[in-house]
mmCIF file of C-alpha atoms in Angstrom:
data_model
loop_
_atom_site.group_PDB
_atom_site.id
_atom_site.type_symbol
_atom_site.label_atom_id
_atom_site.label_comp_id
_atom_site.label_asym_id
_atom_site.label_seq_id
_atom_site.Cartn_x
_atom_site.Cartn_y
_atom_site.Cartn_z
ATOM 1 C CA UNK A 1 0.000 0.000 0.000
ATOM 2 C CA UNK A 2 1.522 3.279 -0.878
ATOM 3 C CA UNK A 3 1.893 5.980 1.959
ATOM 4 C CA UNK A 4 -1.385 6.690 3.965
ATOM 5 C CA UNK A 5 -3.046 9.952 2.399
ATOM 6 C CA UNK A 6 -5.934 9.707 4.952
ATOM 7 C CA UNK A 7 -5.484 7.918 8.203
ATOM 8 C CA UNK A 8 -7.895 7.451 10.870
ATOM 9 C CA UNK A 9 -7.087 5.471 14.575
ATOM 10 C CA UNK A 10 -9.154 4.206 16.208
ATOM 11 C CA UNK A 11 -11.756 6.995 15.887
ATOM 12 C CA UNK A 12 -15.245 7.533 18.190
ATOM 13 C CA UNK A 13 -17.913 9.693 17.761
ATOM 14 C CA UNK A 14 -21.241 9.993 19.916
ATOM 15 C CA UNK A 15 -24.125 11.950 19.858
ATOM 16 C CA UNK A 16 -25.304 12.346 23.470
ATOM 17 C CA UNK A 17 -25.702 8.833 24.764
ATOM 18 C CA UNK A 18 -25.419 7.699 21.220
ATOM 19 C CA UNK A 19 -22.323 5.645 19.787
ATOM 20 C CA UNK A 20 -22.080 6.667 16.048
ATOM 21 C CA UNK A 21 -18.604 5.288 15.462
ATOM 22 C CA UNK A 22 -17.037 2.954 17.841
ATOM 23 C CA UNK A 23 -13.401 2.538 17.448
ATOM 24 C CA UNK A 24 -12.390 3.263 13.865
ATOM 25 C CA UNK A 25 -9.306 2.519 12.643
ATOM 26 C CA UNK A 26 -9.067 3.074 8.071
ATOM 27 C CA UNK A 27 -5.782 3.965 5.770
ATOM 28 C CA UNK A 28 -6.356 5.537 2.559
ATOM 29 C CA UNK A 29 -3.301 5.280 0.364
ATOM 30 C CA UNK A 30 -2.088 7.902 -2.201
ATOM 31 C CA UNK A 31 -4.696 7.840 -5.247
ATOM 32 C CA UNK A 32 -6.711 5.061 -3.881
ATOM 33 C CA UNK A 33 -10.123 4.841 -4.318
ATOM 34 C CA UNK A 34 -11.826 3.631 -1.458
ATOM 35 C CA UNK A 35 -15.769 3.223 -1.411
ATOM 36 C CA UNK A 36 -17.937 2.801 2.444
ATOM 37 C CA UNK A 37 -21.163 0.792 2.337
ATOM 38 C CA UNK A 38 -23.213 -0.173 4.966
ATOM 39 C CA UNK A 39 -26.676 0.241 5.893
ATOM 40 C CA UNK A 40 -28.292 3.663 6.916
ATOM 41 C CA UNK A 41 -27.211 4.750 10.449
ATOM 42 C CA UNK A 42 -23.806 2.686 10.461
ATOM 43 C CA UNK A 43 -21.978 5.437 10.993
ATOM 44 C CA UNK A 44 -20.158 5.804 7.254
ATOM 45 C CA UNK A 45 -21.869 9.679 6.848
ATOM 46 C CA UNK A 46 -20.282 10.351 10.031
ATOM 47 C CA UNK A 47 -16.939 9.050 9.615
ATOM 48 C CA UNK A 48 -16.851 10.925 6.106
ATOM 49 C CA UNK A 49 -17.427 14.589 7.694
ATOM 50 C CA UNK A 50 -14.938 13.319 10.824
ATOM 51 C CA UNK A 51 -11.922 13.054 7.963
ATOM 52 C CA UNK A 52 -12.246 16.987 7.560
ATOM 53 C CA UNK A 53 -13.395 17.625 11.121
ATOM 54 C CA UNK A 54 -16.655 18.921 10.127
ATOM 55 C CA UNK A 55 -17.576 16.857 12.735
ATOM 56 C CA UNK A 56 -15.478 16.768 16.132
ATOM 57 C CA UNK A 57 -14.029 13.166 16.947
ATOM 58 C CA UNK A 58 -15.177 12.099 20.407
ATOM 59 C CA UNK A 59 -11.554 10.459 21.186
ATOM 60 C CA UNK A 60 -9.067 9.449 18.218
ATOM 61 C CA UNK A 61 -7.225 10.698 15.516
ATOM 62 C CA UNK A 62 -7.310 11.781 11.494
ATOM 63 C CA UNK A 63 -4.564 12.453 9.504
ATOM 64 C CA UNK A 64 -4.696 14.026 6.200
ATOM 65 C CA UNK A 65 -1.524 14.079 4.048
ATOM 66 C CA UNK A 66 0.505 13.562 6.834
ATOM 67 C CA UNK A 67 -1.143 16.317 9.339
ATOM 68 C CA UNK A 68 -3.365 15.397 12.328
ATOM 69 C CA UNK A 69 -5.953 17.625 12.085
ATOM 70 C CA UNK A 70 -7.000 16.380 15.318
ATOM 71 C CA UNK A 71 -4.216 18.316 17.067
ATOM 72 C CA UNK A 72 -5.658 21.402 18.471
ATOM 73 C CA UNK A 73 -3.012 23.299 17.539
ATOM 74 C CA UNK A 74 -3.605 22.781 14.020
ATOM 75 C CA UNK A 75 -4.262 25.294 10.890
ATOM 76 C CA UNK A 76 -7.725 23.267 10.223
ATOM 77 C CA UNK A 77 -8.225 25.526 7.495
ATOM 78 C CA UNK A 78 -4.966 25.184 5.916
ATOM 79 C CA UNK A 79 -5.326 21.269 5.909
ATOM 80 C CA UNK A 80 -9.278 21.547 4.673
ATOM 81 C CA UNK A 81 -7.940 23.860 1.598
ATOM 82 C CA UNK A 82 -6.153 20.130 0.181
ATOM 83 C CA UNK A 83 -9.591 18.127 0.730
ATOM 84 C CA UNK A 84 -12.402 19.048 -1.230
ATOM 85 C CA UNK A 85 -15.792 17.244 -0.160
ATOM 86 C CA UNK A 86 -19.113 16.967 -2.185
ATOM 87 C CA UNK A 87 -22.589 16.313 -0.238
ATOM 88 C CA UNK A 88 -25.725 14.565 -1.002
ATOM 89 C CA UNK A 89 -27.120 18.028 -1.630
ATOM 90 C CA UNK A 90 -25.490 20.492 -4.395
ATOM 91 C CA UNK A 91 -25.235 23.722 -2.155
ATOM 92 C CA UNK A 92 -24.587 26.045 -4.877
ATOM 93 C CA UNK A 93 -25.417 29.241 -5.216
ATOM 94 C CA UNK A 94 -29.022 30.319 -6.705
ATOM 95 C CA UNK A 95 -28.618 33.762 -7.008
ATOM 96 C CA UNK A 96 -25.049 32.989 -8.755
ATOM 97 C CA UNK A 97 -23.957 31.478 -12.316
ATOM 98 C CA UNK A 98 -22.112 28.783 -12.336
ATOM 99 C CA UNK A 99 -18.808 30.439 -13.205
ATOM 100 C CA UNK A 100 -19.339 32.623 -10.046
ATOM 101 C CA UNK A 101 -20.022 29.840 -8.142
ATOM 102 C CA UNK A 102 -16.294 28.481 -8.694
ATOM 103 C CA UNK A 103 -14.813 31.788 -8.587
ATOM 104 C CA UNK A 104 -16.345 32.767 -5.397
ATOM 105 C CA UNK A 105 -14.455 29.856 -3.456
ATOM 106 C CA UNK A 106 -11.311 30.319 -5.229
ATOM 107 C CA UNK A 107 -11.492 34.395 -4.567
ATOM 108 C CA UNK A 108 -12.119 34.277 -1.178
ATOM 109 C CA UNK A 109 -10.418 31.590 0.129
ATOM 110 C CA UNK A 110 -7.541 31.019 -2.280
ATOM 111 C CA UNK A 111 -7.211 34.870 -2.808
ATOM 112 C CA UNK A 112 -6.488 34.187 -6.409
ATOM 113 C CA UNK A 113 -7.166 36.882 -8.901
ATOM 114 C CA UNK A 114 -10.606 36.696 -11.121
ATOM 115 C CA UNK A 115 -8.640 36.409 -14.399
ATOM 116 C CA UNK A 116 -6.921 33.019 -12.500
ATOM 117 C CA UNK A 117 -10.168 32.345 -10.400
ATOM 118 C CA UNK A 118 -11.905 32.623 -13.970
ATOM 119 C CA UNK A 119 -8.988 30.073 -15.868
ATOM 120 C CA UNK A 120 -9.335 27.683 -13.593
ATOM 121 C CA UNK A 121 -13.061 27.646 -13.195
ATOM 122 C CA UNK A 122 -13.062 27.256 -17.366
ATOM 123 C CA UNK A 123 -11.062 24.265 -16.913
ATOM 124 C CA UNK A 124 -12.933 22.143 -14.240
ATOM 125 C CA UNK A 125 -16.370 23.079 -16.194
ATOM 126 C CA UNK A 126 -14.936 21.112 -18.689
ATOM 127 C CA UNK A 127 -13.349 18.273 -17.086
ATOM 128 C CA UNK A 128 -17.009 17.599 -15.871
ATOM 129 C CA UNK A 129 -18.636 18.507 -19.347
ATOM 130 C CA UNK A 130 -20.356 21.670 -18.338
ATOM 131 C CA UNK A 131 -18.581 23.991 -20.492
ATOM 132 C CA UNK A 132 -21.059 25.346 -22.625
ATOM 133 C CA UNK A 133 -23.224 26.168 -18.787
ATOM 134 C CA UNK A 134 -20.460 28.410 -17.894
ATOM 135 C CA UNK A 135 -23.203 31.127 -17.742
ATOM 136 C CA UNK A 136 -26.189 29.466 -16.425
ATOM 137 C CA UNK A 137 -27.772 29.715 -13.042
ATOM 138 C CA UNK A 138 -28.479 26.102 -10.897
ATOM 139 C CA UNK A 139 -32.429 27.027 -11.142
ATOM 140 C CA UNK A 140 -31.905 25.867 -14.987
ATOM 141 C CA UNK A 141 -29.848 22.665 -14.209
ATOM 142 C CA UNK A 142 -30.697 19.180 -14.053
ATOM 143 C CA UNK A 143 -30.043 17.407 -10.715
ATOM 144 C CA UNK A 144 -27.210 15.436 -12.335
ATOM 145 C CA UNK A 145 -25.392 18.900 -13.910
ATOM 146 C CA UNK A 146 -26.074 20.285 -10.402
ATOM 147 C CA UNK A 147 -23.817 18.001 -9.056
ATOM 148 C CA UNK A 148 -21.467 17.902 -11.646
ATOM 149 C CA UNK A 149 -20.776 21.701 -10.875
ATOM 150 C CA UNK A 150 -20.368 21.333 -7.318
ATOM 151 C CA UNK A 151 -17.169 18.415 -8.068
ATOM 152 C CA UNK A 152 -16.628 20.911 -10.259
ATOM 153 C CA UNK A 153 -16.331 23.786 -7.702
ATOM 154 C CA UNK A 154 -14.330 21.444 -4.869
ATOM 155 C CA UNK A 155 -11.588 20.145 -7.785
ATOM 156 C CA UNK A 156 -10.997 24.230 -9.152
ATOM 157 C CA UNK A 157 -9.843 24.389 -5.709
ATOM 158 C CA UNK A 158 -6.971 22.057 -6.235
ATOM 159 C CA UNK A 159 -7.623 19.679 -3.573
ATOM 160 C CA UNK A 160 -5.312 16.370 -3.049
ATOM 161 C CA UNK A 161 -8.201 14.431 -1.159
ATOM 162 C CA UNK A 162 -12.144 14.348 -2.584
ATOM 163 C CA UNK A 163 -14.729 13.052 -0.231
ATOM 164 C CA UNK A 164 -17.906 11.832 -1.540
ATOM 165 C CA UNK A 165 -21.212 11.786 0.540
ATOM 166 C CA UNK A 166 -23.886 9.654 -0.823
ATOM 167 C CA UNK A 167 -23.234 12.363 -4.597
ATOM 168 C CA UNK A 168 -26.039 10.198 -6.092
ATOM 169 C CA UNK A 169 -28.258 9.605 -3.470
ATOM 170 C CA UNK A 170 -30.529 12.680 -4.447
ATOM 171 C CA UNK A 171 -30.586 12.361 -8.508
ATOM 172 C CA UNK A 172 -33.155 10.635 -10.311
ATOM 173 C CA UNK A 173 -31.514 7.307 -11.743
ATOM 174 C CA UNK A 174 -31.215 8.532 -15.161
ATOM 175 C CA UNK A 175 -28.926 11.428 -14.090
ATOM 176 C CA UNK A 176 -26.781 9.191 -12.201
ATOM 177 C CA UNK A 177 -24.539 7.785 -14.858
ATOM 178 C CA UNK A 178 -23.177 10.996 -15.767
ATOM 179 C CA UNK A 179 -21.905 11.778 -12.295
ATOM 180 C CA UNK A 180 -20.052 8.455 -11.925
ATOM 181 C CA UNK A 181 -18.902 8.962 -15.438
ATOM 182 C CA UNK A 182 -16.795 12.100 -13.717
ATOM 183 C CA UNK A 183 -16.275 10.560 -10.295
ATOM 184 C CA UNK A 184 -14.685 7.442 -12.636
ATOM 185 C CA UNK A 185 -12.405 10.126 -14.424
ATOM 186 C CA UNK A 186 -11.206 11.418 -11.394
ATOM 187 C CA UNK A 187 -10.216 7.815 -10.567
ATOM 188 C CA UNK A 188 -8.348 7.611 -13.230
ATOM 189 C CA UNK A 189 -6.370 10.569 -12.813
ATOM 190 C CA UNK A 190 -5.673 9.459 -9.886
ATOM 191 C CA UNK A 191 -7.212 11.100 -7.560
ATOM 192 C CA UNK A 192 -7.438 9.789 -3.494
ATOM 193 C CA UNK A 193 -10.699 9.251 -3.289
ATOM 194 C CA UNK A 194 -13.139 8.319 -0.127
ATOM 195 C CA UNK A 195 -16.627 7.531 -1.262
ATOM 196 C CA UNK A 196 -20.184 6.799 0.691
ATOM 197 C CA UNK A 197 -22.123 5.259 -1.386
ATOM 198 C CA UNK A 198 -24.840 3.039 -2.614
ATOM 199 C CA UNK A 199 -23.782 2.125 -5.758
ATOM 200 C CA UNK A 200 -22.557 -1.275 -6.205
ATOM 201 C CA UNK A 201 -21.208 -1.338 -9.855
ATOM 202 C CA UNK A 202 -19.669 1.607 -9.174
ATOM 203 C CA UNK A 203 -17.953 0.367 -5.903
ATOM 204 C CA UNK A 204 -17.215 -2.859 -7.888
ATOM 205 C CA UNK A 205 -15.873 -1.474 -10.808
ATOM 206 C CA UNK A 206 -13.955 1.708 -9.433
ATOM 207 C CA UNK A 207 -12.638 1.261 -5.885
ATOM 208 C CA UNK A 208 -9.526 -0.401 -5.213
ATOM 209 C CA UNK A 209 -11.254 -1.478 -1.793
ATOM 210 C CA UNK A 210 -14.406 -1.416 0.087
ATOM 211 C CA UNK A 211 -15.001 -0.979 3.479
ATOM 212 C CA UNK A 212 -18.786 -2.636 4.951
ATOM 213 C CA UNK A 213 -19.526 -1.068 7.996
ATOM 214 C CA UNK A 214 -22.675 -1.434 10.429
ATOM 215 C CA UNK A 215 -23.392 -0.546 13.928
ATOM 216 C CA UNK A 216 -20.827 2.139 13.911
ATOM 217 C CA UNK A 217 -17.832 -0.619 13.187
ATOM 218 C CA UNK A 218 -15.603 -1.974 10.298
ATOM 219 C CA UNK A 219 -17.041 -5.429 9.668
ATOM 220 C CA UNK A 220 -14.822 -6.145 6.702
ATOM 221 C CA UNK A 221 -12.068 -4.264 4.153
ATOM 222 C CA UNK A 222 -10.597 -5.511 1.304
ATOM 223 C CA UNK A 223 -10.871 -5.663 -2.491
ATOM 224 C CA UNK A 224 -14.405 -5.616 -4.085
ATOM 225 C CA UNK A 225 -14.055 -8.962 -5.154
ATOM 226 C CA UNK A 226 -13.474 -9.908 -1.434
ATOM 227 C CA UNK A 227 -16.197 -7.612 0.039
ATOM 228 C CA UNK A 228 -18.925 -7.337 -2.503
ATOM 229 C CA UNK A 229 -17.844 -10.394 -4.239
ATOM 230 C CA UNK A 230 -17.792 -13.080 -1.805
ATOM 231 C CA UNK A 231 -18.109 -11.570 1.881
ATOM 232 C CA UNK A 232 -17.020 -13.531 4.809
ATOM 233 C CA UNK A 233 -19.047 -12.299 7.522
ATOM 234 C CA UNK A 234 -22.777 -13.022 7.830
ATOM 235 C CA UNK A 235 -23.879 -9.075 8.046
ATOM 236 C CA UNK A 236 -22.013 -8.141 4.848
ATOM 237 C CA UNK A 237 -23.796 -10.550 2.917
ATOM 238 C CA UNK A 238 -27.651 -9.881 4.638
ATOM 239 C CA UNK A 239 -26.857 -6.472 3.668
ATOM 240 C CA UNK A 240 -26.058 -7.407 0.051
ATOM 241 C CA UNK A 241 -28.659 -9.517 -0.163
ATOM 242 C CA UNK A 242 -31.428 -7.182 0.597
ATOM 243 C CA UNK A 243 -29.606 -4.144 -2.053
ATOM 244 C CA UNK A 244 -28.922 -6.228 -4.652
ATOM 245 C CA UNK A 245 -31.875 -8.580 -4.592
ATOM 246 C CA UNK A 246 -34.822 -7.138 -2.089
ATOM 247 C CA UNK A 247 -37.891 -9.749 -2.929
ATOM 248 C CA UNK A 248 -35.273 -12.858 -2.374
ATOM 249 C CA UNK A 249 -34.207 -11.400 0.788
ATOM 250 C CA UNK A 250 -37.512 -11.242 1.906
ATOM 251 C CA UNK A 251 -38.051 -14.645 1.706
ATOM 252 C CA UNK A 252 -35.238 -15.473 3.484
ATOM 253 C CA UNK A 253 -36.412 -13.288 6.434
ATOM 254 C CA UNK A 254 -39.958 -15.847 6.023
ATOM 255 C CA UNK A 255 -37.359 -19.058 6.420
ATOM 256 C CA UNK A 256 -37.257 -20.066 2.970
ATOM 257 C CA UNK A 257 -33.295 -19.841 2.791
ATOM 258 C CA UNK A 258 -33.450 -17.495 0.067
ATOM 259 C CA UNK A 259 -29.985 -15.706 1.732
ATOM 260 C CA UNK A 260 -27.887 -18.702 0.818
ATOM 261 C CA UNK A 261 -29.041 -18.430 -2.549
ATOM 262 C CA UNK A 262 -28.676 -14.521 -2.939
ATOM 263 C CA UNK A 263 -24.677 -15.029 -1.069
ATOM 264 C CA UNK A 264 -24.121 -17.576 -3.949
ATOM 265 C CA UNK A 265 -25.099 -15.091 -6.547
ATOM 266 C CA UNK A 266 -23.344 -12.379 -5.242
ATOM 267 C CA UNK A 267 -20.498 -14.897 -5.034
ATOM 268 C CA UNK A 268 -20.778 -15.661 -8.908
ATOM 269 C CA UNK A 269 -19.830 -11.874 -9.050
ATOM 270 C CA UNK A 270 -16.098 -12.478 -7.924
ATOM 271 C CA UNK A 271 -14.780 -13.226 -11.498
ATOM 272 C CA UNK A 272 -16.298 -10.797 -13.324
ATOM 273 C CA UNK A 273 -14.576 -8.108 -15.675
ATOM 274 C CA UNK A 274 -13.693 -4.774 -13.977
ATOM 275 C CA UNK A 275 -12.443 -6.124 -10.325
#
């Protein structure tokens, strides 16, 4: 594994009485691709927005490039300047074009010039295919372009790290495709990449590894031929089971041992092109 990028040990989070993440310890090598699944409330959301401290670690540590930005004596704004993040929602804008919406960030924070802010904003429209919406306003976007712009926005701002949060979770299907299409590009490139997600082919075909987690715990990490392909732990494959085929795992849950026959078919998976 090449030198950690992101490292997290052995990281807790709570809410009150509540346990989010219990003990979390992940290493994200330079220009991996790593994907989190798990089932809602596992604790994957959370552990996302812990890696750039938008949410305060009970006990534990992140590093990022090298920097704990769990020491409070860190520049936390200096260290979230190299790790761009894009949410389940698009947050751009309204009242701004989409040009201005990458310029702002880079102006502000960056303090580079609009001629530069303007460049660079040019060239991340088109890495993502928006070129010719350089002008438009996010009221006249699809869901999909939406979120093209805003991995748009995070990458003009030259970051070495891109967090994903669920980036699909809020298009409808038929806008999906074009937002892995960039997210796969990035991969490519090689960009260190830590991804939430839901989307299996994606996870199968992209990711170097997957990590399944549930009840606020990493149940298993390895390739996606290990983890999605043929799981060794019992909660892995339930959870499969009931993504990838919901009517069979509901005869399992009625005793009909429909699990065994949805593990074996996720199993089938393992030798399949793209892992």
């Amino acid at each position: 594994m090449s030198r950690p990028e992101i490292e997290v040990r052995d990281l807790h989070k709570s809410f009150g009485t509540n346990e989010v993440l219990r003990g979390i310890d992940l290493e994200i090598g330079q220009g991996e691709v790593v994907c989190v699944i798990g089932p809602s409330g596992s604790g994957k959301s959370t552990l996302l927005r812990c890696v750039n401290l938008l949410e305060e670690p009970t006990k534990g540590q992140v590093f990022v490039g090298g920097t704990e930005l769990t020491d409070p004596d860190v520049d936390i704004d200096a260290v979230r300047r190299r790790i761009g993040m894009v949410f389940q929602q698009f947050n751009l804008f309204p009242h701004l074009s989409v040009t201005e919406n990458l310029t702002l960030p880079q102006r502000r924070v960056l303090r580079r010039g609009k001629a530069e802010a303007g460049r660079v904003a040019a060239e991340n429209l088109e890495r993502v295919g928006l070129s010719e919406k350089a002008a438009a306003y996010p009221a006249s976007l699809s869901g999909g372009q939406q979120q093209r712009v805003a991995i748009a926005r995070a990458l003009a701002m030259g970051p070495e790290v891109m967090l994903f949060d669920e980036p699909t979770s809020a298009l409808d299907p038929e806008l999906v495709g074009d937002v892995l299409a960039v997210m796969r590009m990035l991969a490519d490139e090689g960009m260190t990449m830590m991804v939430v997600t839901h989307e299996m082919t994606f996870a199968r075909e992209v990711a170097d590894r997957v990590v399944f987690m549930d009840g606020g715990v990493i149940v298993e990490d390895g390739t996606p031929a290990e983890v999605i392909g043929n799981p060794s732990h019992e909660r892995t494959r339930h959870f499969l089971s009931r993504l990838l085929d919901p009517a069979m795992a509901e005869l399992a849950e009625d005793g009909e041992g429909a699990s065994d026959q949805v593990g074996g078919q996720v199993g089938d998976r393992k030798g399949e092109p793209g892992q």
